[in-house]
Amino acid sequence: MAAHYQARYHWWFRFNRPLVHFQRTLRKAEYYESCRKDILGRIYLTVLKFKLMKLSTNLGFTIPRHVFGPGLSIAHWGSLVVHPDVRVGKNCRVHSAVNIGVFDGKCPTIGNNVYIGPGAKIFGGITIGDNVTIGANAVVNQNVPSNVTVAGVPAKIVSEKDSSKLVMKAYEKLVRK
């Protein structure tokens, strides 16, 4: 929720804000899988998994549980495929048509405050640093240092600017009065 700047979740979000509803369902499923080991928790987890599968199909997402850190922000509906072994830090902004996957049995590790542009492809046993901007349709198959912007096929550093203006700080906006 915080990634979309909603201090409260309302029941009508499931109808007019499906991305927020998807993220809430994803986080609830992660919580019940990790923390609730009682029988009622397991039953509700089964309901949440079914609901998450249905939402994923409708929105075009393949996002496993426990991959993204807090502050995930999905910009648009559309194809979004993430391998279950990928690890992504907090405050990640992801656009549509993004693939984050495996190559030679290894998956990427993505840092905090990363902006991933539309159509980007990220694969292999690489590490992407913090505050990185990945441009639209970039193919990232090599390590990326922190605080840079990469773009192209294959992705190369095009700027020393970080992602601070593209990745919105949800928690700061919620706290601001």
Short mmCIF file of C-alpha atoms in Angstrom, two decimals:
data_model
loop_
_atom_site.label_atom_id
_atom_site.label_comp_id
_atom_site.label_asym_id
_atom_site.label_seq_id
_atom_site.Cartn_x
_atom_site.Cartn_y
_atom_site.Cartn_z
CA MET A 1 0.00 0.00 0.00
CA ALA A 2 2.67 2.49 0.94
CA ALA A 3 4.13 2.24 -2.54
CA HIS A 4 0.95 3.75 -3.94
CA TYR A 5 0.63 6.36 -1.17
CA GLN A 6 -2.53 5.05 0.41
CA ALA A 7 -2.54 5.42 4.16
CA ARG A 8 -5.63 3.21 4.42
CA TYR A 9 -6.99 0.38 2.36
CA HIS A 10 -10.67 0.56 1.45
CA TRP A 11 -12.85 -2.33 0.32
CA TRP A 12 -13.65 -0.61 -2.99
CA PHE A 13 -9.96 -0.68 -4.00
CA ARG A 14 -10.48 -4.26 -5.17
CA PHE A 15 -12.74 -2.87 -7.91
CA ASN A 16 -11.19 0.45 -8.93
CA ARG A 17 -7.52 -0.05 -7.95
CA PRO A 18 -6.59 -3.63 -8.83
CA LEU A 19 -2.83 -3.02 -8.51
CA VAL A 20 -3.23 -1.93 -4.89
CA HIS A 21 -5.55 -4.88 -4.27
CA PHE A 22 -2.98 -7.28 -5.80
CA GLN A 23 -0.16 -5.92 -3.64
CA ARG A 24 -2.27 -6.13 -0.49
CA THR A 25 -3.21 -9.72 -1.27
CA LEU A 26 0.44 -10.56 -2.02
CA ARG A 27 1.59 -9.13 1.32
CA LYS A 28 -1.19 -10.85 3.26
CA ALA A 29 -0.26 -14.20 1.66
CA GLU A 30 3.39 -13.62 2.59
CA TYR A 31 2.42 -12.83 6.18
CA TYR A 32 0.16 -15.85 6.59
CA GLU A 33 2.77 -18.13 5.03
CA SER A 34 5.55 -16.86 7.31
CA CYS A 35 3.82 -16.09 10.60
CA ARG A 36 0.51 -17.87 10.96
CA LYS A 37 1.11 -21.57 11.53
CA ASP A 38 -2.24 -22.38 13.14
CA ILE A 39 -4.99 -24.26 11.29
CA LEU A 40 -7.11 -21.15 10.63
CA GLY A 41 -4.06 -19.36 9.27
CA ARG A 42 -3.35 -22.26 6.91
CA ILE A 43 -6.94 -22.33 5.69
CA TYR A 44 -6.93 -18.58 5.06
CA LEU A 45 -3.55 -18.91 3.30
CA THR A 46 -5.14 -21.36 0.87
CA VAL A 47 -7.88 -18.81 0.14
CA LEU A 48 -5.29 -16.07 -0.34
CA LYS A 49 -3.22 -18.24 -2.71
CA PHE A 50 -6.28 -18.85 -4.86
CA LYS A 51 -7.18 -15.16 -4.81
CA LEU A 52 -3.59 -14.21 -5.69
CA MET A 53 -3.54 -16.67 -8.57
CA LYS A 54 -6.77 -15.21 -9.94
CA LEU A 55 -5.52 -11.62 -9.61
CA SER A 56 -2.19 -12.57 -11.21
CA THR A 57 -3.96 -14.09 -14.19
CA ASN A 58 -6.25 -11.10 -14.63
CA LEU A 59 -3.44 -8.54 -14.37
CA GLY A 60 -0.80 -10.52 -16.31
CA PHE A 61 1.64 -10.91 -13.41
CA THR A 62 3.83 -13.84 -12.44
CA ILE A 63 5.19 -12.64 -9.11
CA PRO A 64 6.00 -15.28 -6.49
CA ARG A 65 5.69 -14.59 -2.79
CA HIS A 66 8.72 -13.42 -0.77
CA VAL A 67 10.62 -11.93 -3.72
CA PHE A 68 10.15 -8.17 -3.31
CA GLY A 69 10.97 -6.19 -0.20
CA PRO A 70 8.66 -3.57 1.31
CA GLY A 71 7.59 -0.63 -0.83
CA LEU A 72 6.98 -2.50 -4.08
CA SER A 73 5.29 -0.25 -6.64
CA ILE A 74 3.88 -1.73 -9.84
CA ALA A 75 3.20 1.04 -12.32
CA HIS A 76 0.87 -0.63 -14.84
CA TRP A 77 -0.99 -3.80 -15.70
CA GLY A 78 0.66 -6.10 -18.19
CA SER A 79 3.19 -8.82 -18.51
CA LEU A 80 5.45 -8.94 -15.47
CA VAL A 81 7.43 -12.16 -14.96
CA VAL A 82 9.71 -12.72 -11.97
CA HIS A 83 11.55 -15.97 -11.12
CA PRO A 84 10.96 -17.31 -7.56
CA ASP A 85 14.69 -17.22 -6.68
CA VAL A 86 15.13 -13.51 -7.47
CA ARG A 87 15.66 -11.19 -4.48
CA VAL A 88 14.69 -7.52 -4.70
CA GLY A 89 15.27 -4.87 -2.01
CA LYS A 90 12.88 -2.26 -0.72
CA ASN A 91 11.18 0.55 -2.67
CA CYS A 92 11.37 -1.00 -6.12
CA ARG A 93 9.31 0.56 -8.93
CA VAL A 94 8.51 -1.88 -11.75
CA HIS A 95 6.80 -1.14 -15.05
CA SER A 96 5.01 -3.49 -17.44
CA ALA A 97 6.61 -6.05 -19.77
CA VAL A 98 9.53 -6.63 -17.37
CA ASN A 99 11.20 -10.05 -17.10
CA ILE A 100 13.53 -10.86 -14.22
CA GLY A 101 14.78 -14.39 -14.59
CA VAL A 102 17.30 -17.16 -14.46
CA PHE A 103 20.28 -17.87 -16.73
CA ASP A 104 22.62 -20.84 -16.17
CA GLY A 105 20.75 -21.62 -12.96
CA LYS A 106 21.53 -18.25 -11.36
CA CYS A 107 19.17 -15.38 -10.59
CA PRO A 108 19.77 -11.66 -10.10
CA THR A 109 19.87 -9.81 -6.80
CA ILE A 110 18.49 -6.29 -6.98
CA GLY A 111 19.20 -3.60 -4.38
CA ASN A 112 17.06 -0.92 -2.75
CA ASN A 113 15.39 2.03 -4.50
CA VAL A 114 15.63 0.59 -8.01
CA TYR A 115 13.53 1.85 -10.91
CA ILE A 116 12.95 -0.75 -13.64
CA GLY A 117 11.62 0.77 -16.86
CA PRO A 118 9.06 -0.78 -19.21
CA GLY A 119 10.23 -3.81 -21.16
CA ALA A 120 13.48 -4.29 -19.24
CA LYS A 121 15.01 -7.78 -19.15
CA ILE A 122 17.23 -8.72 -16.21
CA PHE A 123 18.76 -12.18 -16.02
CA GLY A 124 21.70 -14.22 -14.77
CA GLY A 125 23.61 -14.32 -11.50
CA ILE A 126 24.16 -10.57 -11.41
CA THR A 127 23.95 -7.95 -8.69
CA ILE A 128 22.27 -4.60 -9.24
CA GLY A 129 23.25 -1.97 -6.68
CA ASP A 130 21.12 0.50 -4.76
CA ASN A 131 19.55 3.62 -6.34
CA VAL A 132 19.83 2.30 -9.89
CA THR A 133 17.66 3.34 -12.83
CA ILE A 134 17.19 0.73 -15.57
CA GLY A 135 15.93 2.26 -18.81
CA ALA A 136 13.12 1.06 -21.01
CA ASN A 137 13.82 -2.11 -23.02
CA ALA A 138 17.27 -2.50 -21.46
CA VAL A 139 18.81 -5.97 -21.34
CA VAL A 140 20.83 -6.26 -18.13
CA ASN A 141 23.14 -9.27 -17.98
CA GLN A 142 26.13 -7.81 -16.11
CA ASN A 143 26.63 -6.38 -12.63
CA VAL A 144 25.51 -2.78 -12.16
CA PRO A 145 27.10 -0.52 -9.50
CA SER A 146 25.04 1.70 -7.21
CA ASN A 147 23.81 5.21 -8.09
CA VAL A 148 23.86 4.93 -11.89
CA THR A 149 21.47 4.81 -14.83
CA VAL A 150 21.80 1.99 -17.36
CA ALA A 151 20.14 1.57 -20.73
CA GLY A 152 20.58 -0.23 -24.05
CA VAL A 153 21.10 -3.72 -25.35
CA PRO A 154 23.25 -4.89 -23.60
CA ALA A 155 22.81 -2.35 -20.80
CA LYS A 156 25.62 0.14 -20.28
CA ILE A 157 26.02 3.03 -17.87
CA VAL A 158 24.63 6.15 -19.53
CA SER A 159 24.53 8.49 -16.54
CA GLU A 160 25.80 8.87 -13.00
CA LYS A 161 22.35 10.00 -11.82
CA ASP A 162 20.60 7.78 -9.32
CA SER A 163 16.95 6.78 -9.15
CA SER A 164 15.94 9.12 -6.34
CA LYS A 165 13.62 11.20 -8.54
CA LEU A 166 12.00 8.17 -10.17
CA VAL A 167 11.46 5.97 -7.14
CA MET A 168 8.98 7.77 -4.95
CA LYS A 169 9.60 7.59 -1.24
CA ALA A 170 6.27 6.35 0.04
CA TYR A 171 7.09 6.45 3.70
CA GLU A 172 8.29 10.04 3.53
CA LYS A 173 5.07 11.12 1.82
CA LEU A 174 2.93 9.34 4.38
CA VAL A 175 4.77 10.89 7.30
CA ARG A 176 4.77 14.39 5.80
CA LYS A 177 2.06 16.65 7.23
#
